[in-house]
């Protein structure tokens, strides 16, 4: 019976090790999702104003899943050492529920990040930036966040100032093309917030207006956050799958 | 009979340098006609810009005096107008000036309807042709050639934009399919294990002969109970099950 005992001890050791890794990964997932949600420099204001914030919903789920994984890993270690059939079944079922939630979070983050194309932002910006009805609060938010984004990153539009020339927009309805080929925020501004050379900005003279688009400034952080949530969660789930299979095998071998 | 104006070979054109706003939906830029009118212009002369629809440029007649200049607001009916009245000295070779002119940049004169030459925004995409006209006190003195047709921008509606991704990213497909299959395997395994347990408890056949894991038992050593010796009463006390008999005298 010594060989069988050795095998049992090896299996127990592996399961304990697997649960330790799950616990550590759970803490890391929680920390990463808290960072994603609370990062003030990120694109969250714009995504929230335009109702594109599913990635942040996925991150919120990730916070709670991470804490659940940590707690369940402790339960799992105790259950494996005590070889208690009841505790192990409770552990397996709770882990399955957590697995399902994390699966939803990963797929949401990956799918949503895929849908944030330049055309998506372009259409929303053209339809909502500087929309003239003052009653709609969310359009004011869109205008404020776009202005903030353009001022901070010295960029204009999604692909460039020509966005405002190629398409009609809510902005174009209230601002004539001759006076405002593109919004004033696209001009190079001085310390007081006024254009350095207004005629140069209207003509598009290099140096007096911001010629690059804001899409890179948005998509860089969005991609980093989304892949952080989606791929890290995916890796944790693959490891959890193996540990759960081992735990079920262990459970089926315990006598009543 | 007034002398016909001198025809200068200069052709007005949109500046070739890279300016994003040189042609918009209602304005366009032109190169300044520097040095073109030297030798023809006096100090009191003015250079005008004549703008006409491309198909109406052949029918344009130079105005004979300043009072006959077609104004901006007649553009839709007369199909042409004249604007940007500038002193000829501003276009001389030695004049320091910005290198481009912007046609259509003045929205104030359009809104207020003043009678002065108005450089208002152009109402339609055109195409337009332009020429410069040097007007003196007695009428036109020189003119440039007509430019090539200038077509302004037409903007599309944003509803023409398709916001969806060109194709679903492969990473999403990978994540979704692998996770779904892992979840299905786990769910099947748990259901199978629970089902086997329920089956085993309904039809008990073996008592744990398949298990290989023993719980750790902590056993207390309990000595086996000794039967009471016959005839000597109760030993140890309290273990008798029947009334003790009187001890027989030992012999």
Short mmCIF file of C-alpha atoms in Angstrom, two decimals:
data_model
loop_
_atom_site.label_atom_id
_atom_site.label_comp_id
_atom_site.label_asym_id
_atom_site.label_seq_id
_atom_site.Cartn_x
_atom_site.Cartn_y
_atom_site.Cartn_z
CA UNK A 1 0.00 0.00 0.00
CA UNK A 2 3.01 2.29 0.28
CA UNK A 3 3.01 3.02 -3.45
CA UNK A 4 -0.63 3.96 -3.42
CA UNK A 5 -0.01 6.23 -0.45
CA UNK A 6 2.81 7.90 -2.31
CA UNK A 7 0.56 8.47 -5.29
CA UNK A 8 -2.08 9.93 -3.01
CA UNK A 9 0.41 12.25 -1.42
CA UNK A 10 1.70 13.37 -4.80
CA UNK A 11 -1.84 14.09 -5.96
CA UNK A 12 -2.58 16.01 -2.80
CA UNK A 13 0.63 17.98 -3.19
CA UNK A 14 -0.19 18.83 -6.78
CA UNK A 15 -3.68 19.95 -5.89
CA UNK A 16 -2.41 22.11 -3.03
CA UNK A 17 0.15 23.66 -5.34
CA UNK A 18 -2.52 24.25 -7.99
CA UNK A 19 -4.74 25.96 -5.45
CA UNK A 20 -1.89 28.15 -4.24
CA UNK A 21 -1.31 29.33 -7.80
CA UNK A 22 -5.03 29.98 -8.24
CA UNK A 23 -5.08 32.05 -5.05
CA UNK A 24 -2.12 34.16 -6.14
CA UNK A 25 -3.59 34.66 -9.62
CA UNK A 26 -6.88 35.69 -8.06
CA UNK A 27 -5.14 38.43 -6.09
CA UNK A 28 -3.30 39.55 -9.24
CA UNK A 29 -6.54 39.63 -11.24
CA UNK A 30 -8.22 41.74 -8.58
CA UNK A 31 -5.33 44.18 -8.49
CA UNK A 32 -5.19 44.48 -12.27
CA UNK A 33 -8.93 45.04 -12.61
CA UNK A 34 -8.89 47.69 -9.88
CA UNK A 35 -6.14 49.48 -11.82
CA UNK A 36 -8.10 49.29 -15.07
CA UNK A 37 -11.24 50.68 -13.47
CA UNK A 38 -9.62 53.49 -11.58
CA UNK A 39 -6.92 54.69 -13.98
CA UNK A 40 -7.59 58.42 -14.39
CA UNK A 41 -5.46 58.81 -17.51
CA UNK A 42 -7.28 56.14 -19.39
CA UNK A 43 -10.03 56.40 -21.96
CA UNK A 44 -12.77 55.61 -19.43
CA UNK A 45 -14.44 59.07 -19.48
CA UNK A 46 -14.95 58.94 -23.22
CA UNK A 47 -16.13 55.34 -23.22
CA UNK A 48 -18.51 56.01 -20.37
CA UNK A 49 -19.95 59.10 -22.03
CA UNK A 50 -20.60 57.21 -25.23
CA UNK A 51 -22.01 54.10 -23.53
CA UNK A 52 -19.13 51.90 -24.64
CA UNK A 53 -18.04 50.85 -21.21
CA UNK A 54 -18.62 47.10 -21.35
CA UNK A 55 -14.92 46.57 -20.90
CA UNK A 56 -15.24 48.20 -17.52
CA UNK A 57 -18.19 45.98 -16.62
CA UNK A 58 -15.92 43.03 -17.44
CA UNK A 59 -13.23 44.53 -15.19
CA UNK A 60 -15.69 44.96 -12.31
CA UNK A 61 -16.66 41.29 -12.63
CA UNK A 62 -12.95 40.50 -12.66
CA UNK A 63 -12.45 42.19 -9.29
CA UNK A 64 -15.01 40.01 -7.57
CA UNK A 65 -13.94 36.88 -9.41
CA UNK A 66 -10.39 37.43 -8.24
CA UNK A 67 -11.44 37.69 -4.62
CA UNK A 68 -13.64 34.61 -5.00
CA UNK A 69 -10.77 32.66 -6.50
CA UNK A 70 -8.55 33.57 -3.56
CA UNK A 71 -11.15 32.50 -0.99
CA UNK A 72 -11.98 29.32 -2.86
CA UNK A 73 -8.33 28.38 -3.19
CA UNK A 74 -8.00 28.45 0.60
CA UNK A 75 -11.12 26.32 0.90
CA UNK A 76 -9.66 23.96 -1.66
CA UNK A 77 -6.40 23.55 0.20
CA UNK A 78 -8.24 22.75 3.43
CA UNK A 79 -10.55 20.33 1.66
CA UNK A 80 -7.71 18.46 -0.05
CA UNK A 81 -5.70 18.06 3.12
CA UNK A 82 -8.67 16.86 5.14
CA UNK A 83 -9.87 14.66 2.25
CA UNK A 84 -13.41 15.68 3.08
CA UNK A 85 -15.88 14.68 0.38
CA UNK A 86 -18.43 17.31 1.33
CA UNK A 87 -15.98 20.17 1.40
CA UNK A 88 -14.54 19.11 -1.92
CA UNK A 89 -17.97 19.00 -3.55
CA UNK A 90 -18.76 22.47 -2.21
CA UNK A 91 -15.41 23.68 -3.53
CA UNK A 92 -16.01 22.18 -6.97
CA UNK A 93 -19.48 23.67 -7.34
CA UNK A 94 -18.46 27.14 -6.18
CA UNK A 95 -15.44 27.04 -8.49
CA UNK A 96 -17.70 26.16 -11.40
CA UNK A 97 -19.85 29.20 -10.70
CA UNK A 98 -16.77 31.42 -10.52
CA UNK A 99 -15.50 29.83 -13.74
CA UNK A 100 -18.74 30.75 -15.47
CA UNK A 101 -18.55 34.38 -14.31
CA UNK A 102 -14.93 34.75 -15.37
CA UNK A 103 -15.76 33.17 -18.72
CA UNK A 104 -18.45 35.80 -19.24
CA UNK A 105 -16.04 38.56 -18.29
CA UNK A 106 -13.32 37.39 -20.69
CA UNK A 107 -15.64 36.96 -23.64
CA UNK A 108 -17.25 40.35 -22.98
CA UNK A 109 -13.91 42.13 -22.82
CA UNK A 110 -12.61 40.44 -25.97
CA UNK A 111 -15.78 40.97 -28.01
CA UNK A 112 -16.21 44.54 -26.95
CA UNK A 113 -12.63 45.51 -27.58
CA UNK A 114 -13.04 44.11 -31.06
CA UNK A 115 -15.96 46.39 -31.78
CA UNK A 116 -14.16 49.64 -30.92
CA UNK A 117 -13.07 50.42 -34.47
CA UNK A 118 -12.19 53.92 -35.71
CA UNK A 119 -15.44 54.04 -37.66
CA UNK A 120 -17.36 53.37 -34.46
CA UNK A 121 -15.84 56.39 -32.71
CA UNK A 122 -16.08 58.50 -35.85
CA UNK A 123 -19.79 57.97 -36.21
CA UNK A 124 -20.46 58.73 -32.55
CA UNK A 125 -18.28 61.84 -32.60
CA UNK A 126 -19.92 63.23 -35.75
CA UNK A 127 -23.40 62.63 -34.43
CA UNK A 128 -22.94 63.86 -30.88
CA UNK A 129 -20.07 66.34 -30.59
CA UNK A 130 -21.44 69.85 -30.06
CA UNK A 131 -24.98 68.71 -30.60
CA UNK A 132 -27.11 71.76 -30.16
CA UNK A 133 -30.01 70.53 -28.02
CA UNK A 134 -28.96 71.48 -24.50
CA UNK A 135 -31.42 69.16 -22.79
CA UNK A 136 -29.51 65.96 -23.44
CA UNK A 137 -26.91 65.69 -20.72
CA UNK A 138 -24.97 62.84 -22.22
CA UNK A 139 -24.21 64.81 -25.39
CA UNK A 140 -22.70 67.56 -23.25
CA UNK A 141 -20.55 64.90 -21.64
CA UNK A 142 -19.45 63.66 -25.06
CA UNK A 143 -18.49 67.20 -26.07
CA UNK A 144 -16.59 67.82 -22.86
CA UNK A 145 -14.67 64.54 -23.02
CA UNK A 146 -13.76 65.02 -26.69
CA UNK A 147 -12.53 68.56 -26.01
CA UNK A 148 -10.49 67.30 -23.07
CA UNK A 149 -9.08 64.45 -25.16
CA UNK A 150 -8.15 66.77 -28.04
CA UNK A 151 -6.53 69.32 -25.76
CA UNK A 152 -4.54 66.79 -23.73
CA UNK A 153 -3.25 64.73 -26.64
CA UNK A 154 -2.93 67.54 -29.21
CA UNK A 155 -4.99 65.63 -31.70
CA UNK A 156 -8.10 66.35 -33.77
CA UNK A 157 -11.02 64.13 -34.70
CA UNK A 158 -10.66 60.36 -34.97
CA UNK A 159 -8.50 60.04 -38.08
CA UNK A 160 -7.63 63.74 -38.47
CA UNK A 161 -9.22 67.17 -39.03
CA UNK A 162 -10.42 66.02 -42.44
CA UNK A 163 -13.12 64.00 -40.62
CA UNK A 164 -14.97 67.29 -40.20
CA UNK A 165 -14.63 68.04 -43.91
CA UNK A 166 -15.50 64.64 -45.29
CA UNK A 167 -18.73 64.22 -43.33
CA UNK A 168 -21.55 66.45 -42.20
CA UNK A 169 -22.03 66.48 -38.46
CA UNK A 170 -23.96 67.95 -35.56
CA UNK A 171 -21.05 70.35 -35.21
CA UNK A 172 -21.46 71.44 -38.85
CA UNK A 173 -25.15 72.21 -38.27
CA UNK A 174 -24.30 74.99 -35.83
CA UNK A 175 -20.88 76.14 -37.04
CA UNK A 176 -20.39 77.32 -40.62
CA UNK A 177 -17.76 75.67 -42.73
CA UNK A 178 -16.12 78.98 -43.61
CA UNK A 179 -15.53 79.99 -39.99
CA UNK A 180 -14.99 76.53 -38.54
CA UNK A 181 -13.56 74.02 -41.01
CA UNK A 182 -12.85 72.03 -37.82
CA UNK A 183 -13.43 72.82 -34.15
CA UNK A 184 -11.32 75.46 -32.45
CA UNK A 185 -9.95 72.78 -30.12
CA UNK A 186 -8.07 71.38 -33.12
CA UNK A 187 -6.01 74.57 -33.38
CA UNK A 188 -2.73 74.97 -31.54
CA UNK A 189 -3.80 76.89 -28.45
CA UNK A 190 -1.80 79.30 -26.33
CA UNK A 191 -1.75 79.43 -22.55
CA UNK A 192 -5.12 81.21 -22.39
CA UNK A 193 -6.82 78.62 -24.59
CA UNK A 194 -7.07 80.82 -27.70
CA UNK A 195 -5.72 79.78 -31.09
CA UNK A 196 -2.17 80.98 -31.76
CA UNK A 197 -3.00 81.86 -35.38
CA UNK A 198 -6.66 81.55 -36.28
CA UNK A 199 -6.26 82.14 -40.02
CA UNK A 200 -3.41 79.67 -40.17
CA UNK A 201 -5.54 77.15 -38.32
CA UNK A 202 -8.49 77.62 -40.70
CA UNK A 203 -6.26 77.21 -43.75
CA UNK A 204 -4.50 74.20 -42.34
CA UNK A 205 -1.01 75.66 -42.24
CA UNK A 206 1.28 73.09 -40.59
CA UNK A 207 2.21 74.18 -37.10
CA UNK A 208 -1.02 76.04 -36.33
CA UNK A 209 -3.35 73.09 -36.08
CA UNK A 210 -3.20 69.51 -34.81
CA UNK A 211 -3.02 67.26 -37.81
CA UNK A 212 -3.09 63.78 -36.29
CA UNK A 213 -6.17 61.91 -35.18
CA UNK A 214 -7.07 60.87 -31.66
CA UNK A 215 -7.73 57.21 -32.41
CA UNK A 216 -4.25 56.12 -31.36
CA UNK A 217 -4.61 57.93 -28.08
CA UNK A 218 -7.86 56.07 -27.40
CA UNK A 219 -7.11 52.64 -28.77
CA UNK A 220 -3.73 52.16 -27.11
CA UNK A 221 -5.01 52.18 -23.53
CA UNK A 222 -8.27 50.45 -24.48
CA UNK A 223 -6.39 47.57 -26.08
CA UNK A 224 -4.03 47.28 -23.13
CA UNK A 225 -6.91 47.17 -20.66
CA UNK A 226 -9.04 44.79 -22.66
CA UNK A 227 -6.30 42.31 -23.35
CA UNK A 228 -5.17 42.53 -19.75
CA UNK A 229 -8.61 41.52 -18.56
CA UNK A 230 -9.38 39.03 -21.33
CA UNK A 231 -6.11 37.15 -21.78
CA UNK A 232 -5.09 37.04 -18.16
CA UNK A 233 -8.54 35.75 -17.25
CA UNK A 234 -8.25 33.16 -20.03
CA UNK A 235 -4.92 31.94 -18.67
CA UNK A 236 -6.32 31.66 -15.15
CA UNK A 237 -9.27 29.69 -16.45
CA UNK A 238 -7.08 27.20 -18.28
CA UNK A 239 -5.10 26.54 -15.12
CA UNK A 240 -8.31 26.33 -13.05
CA UNK A 241 -9.69 23.79 -15.51
CA UNK A 242 -6.74 21.48 -14.89
CA UNK A 243 -6.94 21.88 -11.12
CA UNK A 244 -10.68 21.19 -11.12
CA UNK A 245 -10.24 18.03 -13.17
CA UNK A 246 -7.61 16.84 -10.72
CA UNK A 247 -9.87 17.70 -7.79
CA UNK A 248 -12.76 15.76 -9.28
CA UNK A 249 -10.52 12.72 -9.78
CA UNK A 250 -9.35 13.08 -6.17
CA UNK A 251 -12.94 13.41 -4.95
CA UNK A 252 -14.09 10.33 -6.77
CA UNK A 253 -11.38 8.31 -5.06
CA UNK A 254 -12.21 9.20 -1.48
CA UNK A 255 -14.15 6.51 0.36
CA UNK A 256 -17.45 7.39 1.92
CA UNK B 1 -14.14 103.52 -77.44
CA UNK B 2 -12.34 102.27 -74.34
CA UNK B 3 -9.30 100.12 -75.04
CA UNK B 4 -9.87 96.46 -74.25
CA UNK B 5 -8.01 95.33 -71.12
CA UNK B 6 -4.59 93.76 -71.57
CA UNK B 7 -4.69 89.99 -71.33
CA UNK B 8 -1.96 88.80 -69.00
CA UNK B 9 -0.76 85.21 -69.35
CA UNK B 10 -0.98 84.51 -65.61
CA UNK B 11 -3.38 81.70 -64.65
CA UNK B 12 -4.76 81.84 -61.07
CA UNK B 13 -4.44 78.54 -59.26
CA UNK B 14 -5.03 76.84 -55.93
CA UNK B 15 -1.69 76.82 -54.06
CA UNK B 16 0.21 73.60 -54.64
CA UNK B 17 1.66 73.40 -51.13
CA UNK B 18 0.15 71.03 -48.58
CA UNK B 19 -2.59 72.95 -46.79
CA UNK B 20 -5.42 70.88 -45.39
CA UNK B 21 -7.92 73.73 -45.64
CA UNK B 22 -7.11 74.98 -49.11
CA UNK B 23 -10.37 73.63 -50.48
CA UNK B 24 -13.30 73.19 -48.10
CA UNK B 25 -17.04 72.93 -48.69
CA UNK B 26 -17.59 76.70 -49.01
CA UNK B 27 -14.14 78.28 -49.35
CA UNK B 28 -10.97 77.86 -51.33
CA UNK B 29 -7.51 79.39 -51.34
CA UNK B 30 -5.63 81.02 -54.23
CA UNK B 31 -2.04 81.92 -54.72
CA UNK B 32 -1.38 85.64 -54.47
CA UNK B 33 -0.77 87.14 -57.93
CA UNK B 34 2.52 88.76 -56.93
CA UNK B 35 4.39 90.70 -59.63
CA UNK B 36 1.63 90.02 -62.17
CA UNK B 37 0.31 93.58 -62.50
CA UNK B 38 3.61 95.46 -62.25
CA UNK B 39 3.93 97.69 -65.26
CA UNK B 40 0.18 97.91 -65.80
CA UNK B 41 -1.03 99.27 -62.47
CA UNK B 42 -1.07 102.82 -61.11
CA UNK B 43 -1.18 103.67 -57.45
CA UNK B 44 -4.94 104.23 -57.50
CA UNK B 45 -5.91 101.04 -59.27
CA UNK B 46 -7.58 98.08 -57.61
CA UNK B 47 -7.36 94.40 -58.35
CA UNK B 48 -10.61 92.46 -58.17
CA UNK B 49 -11.25 88.74 -58.23
CA UNK B 50 -14.00 87.63 -60.57
CA UNK B 51 -15.63 84.34 -59.58
CA UNK B 52 -18.01 82.58 -61.93
CA UNK B 53 -19.52 79.14 -62.27
CA UNK B 54 -17.33 77.16 -64.66
CA UNK B 55 -20.05 76.94 -67.29
CA UNK B 56 -20.78 80.69 -67.05
CA UNK B 57 -17.21 81.98 -67.33
CA UNK B 58 -17.40 82.40 -71.10
CA UNK B 59 -20.46 84.63 -70.75
CA UNK B 60 -18.81 86.92 -68.18
CA UNK B 61 -18.49 90.52 -69.28
CA UNK B 62 -16.02 92.83 -67.55
CA UNK B 63 -17.81 95.69 -65.75
CA UNK B 64 -16.94 99.08 -67.21
CA UNK B 65 -16.91 100.96 -63.91
CA UNK B 66 -16.93 100.28 -60.23
CA UNK B 67 -20.68 100.80 -60.06
CA UNK B 68 -21.28 97.95 -62.51
CA UNK B 69 -19.41 95.37 -60.43
CA UNK B 70 -21.71 92.37 -59.82
CA UNK B 71 -22.16 91.97 -56.06
CA UNK B 72 -21.87 88.79 -54.04
CA UNK B 73 -25.57 88.32 -53.43
CA UNK B 74 -26.31 88.13 -57.13
CA UNK B 75 -24.24 85.02 -57.56
CA UNK B 76 -27.18 82.59 -57.81
CA UNK B 77 -28.90 84.65 -60.55
CA UNK B 78 -26.04 86.31 -62.40
CA UNK B 79 -23.86 83.18 -62.02
CA UNK B 80 -20.83 85.35 -61.23
CA UNK B 81 -19.65 88.05 -58.89
CA UNK B 82 -16.54 90.01 -58.04
CA UNK B 83 -14.86 90.32 -54.70
CA UNK B 84 -11.57 90.82 -52.84
CA UNK B 85 -11.05 94.41 -53.97
CA UNK B 86 -7.41 95.08 -53.10
CA UNK B 87 -5.04 97.96 -53.87
CA UNK B 88 -2.70 97.02 -56.69
CA UNK B 89 0.26 97.90 -54.49
CA UNK B 90 -0.54 94.93 -52.28
CA UNK B 91 0.33 92.61 -55.17
CA UNK B 92 3.56 94.28 -56.19
CA UNK B 93 6.77 92.33 -56.14
CA UNK B 94 8.15 93.92 -53.03
CA UNK B 95 5.04 93.67 -50.85
CA UNK B 96 5.40 91.47 -47.79
CA UNK B 97 2.23 89.50 -47.46
CA UNK B 98 0.85 86.05 -46.64
CA UNK B 99 1.28 83.78 -49.61
CA UNK B 100 -2.38 82.80 -50.09
CA UNK B 101 -5.75 84.44 -50.46
CA UNK B 102 -8.84 82.83 -48.97
CA UNK B 103 -12.00 83.15 -51.02
CA UNK B 104 -15.20 82.81 -49.02
CA UNK B 105 -13.82 83.45 -45.57
CA UNK B 106 -16.04 86.33 -44.47
CA UNK B 107 -19.34 85.16 -42.99
CA UNK B 108 -20.18 88.53 -41.41
CA UNK B 109 -20.84 90.31 -44.69
CA UNK B 110 -23.12 87.53 -45.87
CA UNK B 111 -25.19 87.68 -42.71
CA UNK B 112 -25.41 91.47 -42.56
CA UNK B 113 -25.98 92.02 -46.30
CA UNK B 114 -23.67 94.99 -46.71
CA UNK B 115 -23.23 96.49 -50.15
CA UNK B 116 -19.44 96.56 -50.07
CA UNK B 117 -17.57 93.85 -51.94
CA UNK B 118 -18.30 90.79 -49.88
CA UNK B 119 -16.00 87.78 -49.66
CA UNK B 120 -18.81 85.54 -48.53
CA UNK B 121 -18.84 81.73 -48.48
CA UNK B 122 -19.71 80.04 -51.72
CA UNK B 123 -23.20 78.56 -51.70
CA UNK B 124 -22.59 75.41 -53.71
CA UNK B 125 -19.68 73.12 -54.55
CA UNK B 126 -19.30 74.67 -58.03
CA UNK B 127 -17.10 74.06 -59.98
CA UNK B 128 -15.93 77.69 -60.22
CA UNK B 129 -13.44 79.54 -62.39
CA UNK B 130 -11.71 82.73 -61.28
CA UNK B 131 -9.67 85.48 -62.85
CA UNK B 132 -8.06 88.67 -61.58
CA UNK B 133 -9.19 91.99 -63.05
CA UNK B 134 -7.24 95.26 -62.73
CA UNK B 135 -9.76 98.10 -62.59
CA UNK B 136 -8.74 101.71 -63.05
CA UNK B 137 -10.80 104.89 -62.82
CA UNK B 138 -11.99 104.50 -66.41
CA UNK B 139 -12.61 100.77 -66.48
CA UNK B 140 -10.72 97.50 -66.65
CA UNK B 141 -7.07 97.87 -67.58
CA UNK B 142 -5.79 94.30 -67.46
CA UNK B 143 -7.06 90.84 -66.77
CA UNK B 144 -5.53 87.45 -66.21
CA UNK B 145 -6.71 84.25 -67.81
CA UNK B 146 -9.44 82.14 -66.33
CA UNK B 147 -8.29 79.46 -63.92
CA UNK B 148 -8.97 75.76 -64.23
CA UNK B 149 -12.33 74.71 -62.74
CA UNK B 150 -12.13 74.51 -58.95
CA UNK B 151 -14.47 71.97 -57.40
CA UNK B 152 -15.29 72.36 -53.70
CA UNK B 153 -15.77 69.48 -51.26
CA UNK B 154 -19.07 67.72 -50.79
CA UNK B 155 -19.57 66.17 -47.37
CA UNK B 156 -21.18 62.76 -46.85
CA UNK B 157 -23.68 61.96 -44.19
CA UNK B 158 -22.33 60.10 -41.15
CA UNK B 159 -25.04 57.49 -41.54
CA UNK B 160 -23.00 56.19 -44.47
CA UNK B 161 -20.31 55.05 -42.01
CA UNK B 162 -20.39 51.36 -41.16
CA UNK B 163 -19.24 51.10 -37.53
CA UNK B 164 -18.79 47.33 -37.37
CA UNK B 165 -15.43 45.59 -37.59
CA UNK B 166 -14.48 44.33 -41.02
CA UNK B 167 -14.26 40.81 -39.67
CA UNK B 168 -14.50 39.38 -36.21
CA UNK B 169 -11.01 39.16 -34.74
CA UNK B 170 -9.56 35.70 -34.53
CA UNK B 171 -8.56 36.19 -30.91
CA UNK B 172 -12.18 36.55 -29.87
CA UNK B 173 -13.09 33.33 -31.64
CA UNK B 174 -10.21 31.50 -29.99
CA UNK B 175 -11.06 32.71 -26.49
CA UNK B 176 -14.76 32.07 -26.84
CA UNK B 177 -14.46 28.60 -28.33
CA UNK B 178 -11.78 27.34 -25.96
CA UNK B 179 -13.53 28.67 -22.90
CA UNK B 180 -16.87 27.29 -23.98
CA UNK B 181 -15.40 23.84 -24.53
CA UNK B 182 -13.56 23.88 -21.18
CA UNK B 183 -16.74 24.90 -19.42
CA UNK B 184 -18.70 22.16 -21.14
CA UNK B 185 -16.12 19.51 -20.19
CA UNK B 186 -16.15 20.62 -16.56
CA UNK B 187 -19.91 20.69 -16.37
CA UNK B 188 -20.10 17.23 -17.91
CA UNK B 189 -17.51 15.88 -15.50
CA UNK B 190 -19.30 17.26 -12.44
CA UNK B 191 -22.66 16.00 -13.60
CA UNK B 192 -21.13 12.62 -14.36
CA UNK B 193 -19.52 12.41 -10.94
CA UNK B 194 -22.72 13.47 -9.16
CA UNK B 195 -24.71 11.02 -11.26
CA UNK B 196 -22.36 8.19 -10.40
CA UNK B 197 -22.63 9.07 -6.72
CA UNK B 198 -26.44 9.10 -6.86
CA UNK B 199 -26.41 5.79 -8.76
CA UNK B 200 -24.07 4.30 -6.24
CA UNK B 201 -26.21 5.36 -3.29
CA UNK B 202 -29.38 3.99 -4.92
CA UNK B 203 -27.86 0.59 -5.73
CA UNK B 204 -25.21 -0.14 -3.17
CA UNK B 205 -23.03 -2.95 -4.51
CA UNK B 206 -19.65 -2.52 -2.99
CA UNK B 207 -18.52 -0.84 0.12
CA UNK B 208 -15.77 1.41 -1.01
CA UNK B 209 -13.67 -1.23 -2.70
CA UNK B 210 -12.80 1.31 -5.41
CA UNK B 211 -11.52 3.94 -3.05
CA UNK B 212 -7.83 4.31 -2.63
CA UNK B 213 -7.78 7.16 -0.22
CA UNK B 214 -8.30 6.50 3.45
CA UNK B 215 -9.20 9.10 5.91
CA UNK B 216 -6.71 9.36 8.68
CA UNK B 217 -8.18 7.58 11.62
CA UNK B 218 -7.11 8.40 15.08
CA UNK B 219 -7.92 5.34 17.09
CA UNK B 220 -8.26 5.07 20.84
CA UNK B 221 -7.07 1.76 22.19
CA UNK B 222 -10.01 0.19 24.10
CA UNK B 223 -9.09 -3.03 25.85
CA UNK B 224 -11.47 -5.86 25.13
CA UNK B 225 -14.01 -6.47 27.88
CA UNK B 226 -13.07 -9.59 29.99
CA UNK B 227 -15.91 -11.89 31.00
CA UNK B 228 -16.55 -11.88 34.78
CA UNK B 229 -14.89 -14.90 36.48
CA UNK B 230 -17.61 -17.31 37.56
CA UNK B 231 -18.37 -17.60 41.28
CA UNK B 232 -16.26 -14.80 42.60
CA UNK B 233 -18.85 -12.09 42.40
CA UNK B 234 -18.54 -8.95 40.36
CA UNK B 235 -15.15 -7.97 39.05
CA UNK B 236 -14.66 -5.18 38.07
CA UNK B 237 -17.53 -3.74 39.99
CA UNK B 238 -20.51 -2.51 38.02
CA UNK B 239 -20.13 -4.99 35.15
CA UNK B 240 -22.55 -7.55 36.36
CA UNK B 241 -25.67 -8.12 34.41
CA UNK B 242 -27.41 -10.31 36.99
CA UNK B 243 -27.75 -10.24 40.78
CA UNK B 244 -24.56 -11.49 42.44
CA UNK B 245 -24.79 -14.86 44.21
CA UNK B 246 -23.45 -15.30 47.70
CA UNK B 247 -19.87 -16.46 47.52
CA UNK B 248 -19.48 -20.14 48.22
CA UNK B 249 -16.94 -20.88 50.89
CA UNK B 250 -13.62 -21.85 49.34
CA UNK B 251 -12.57 -25.39 50.01
#
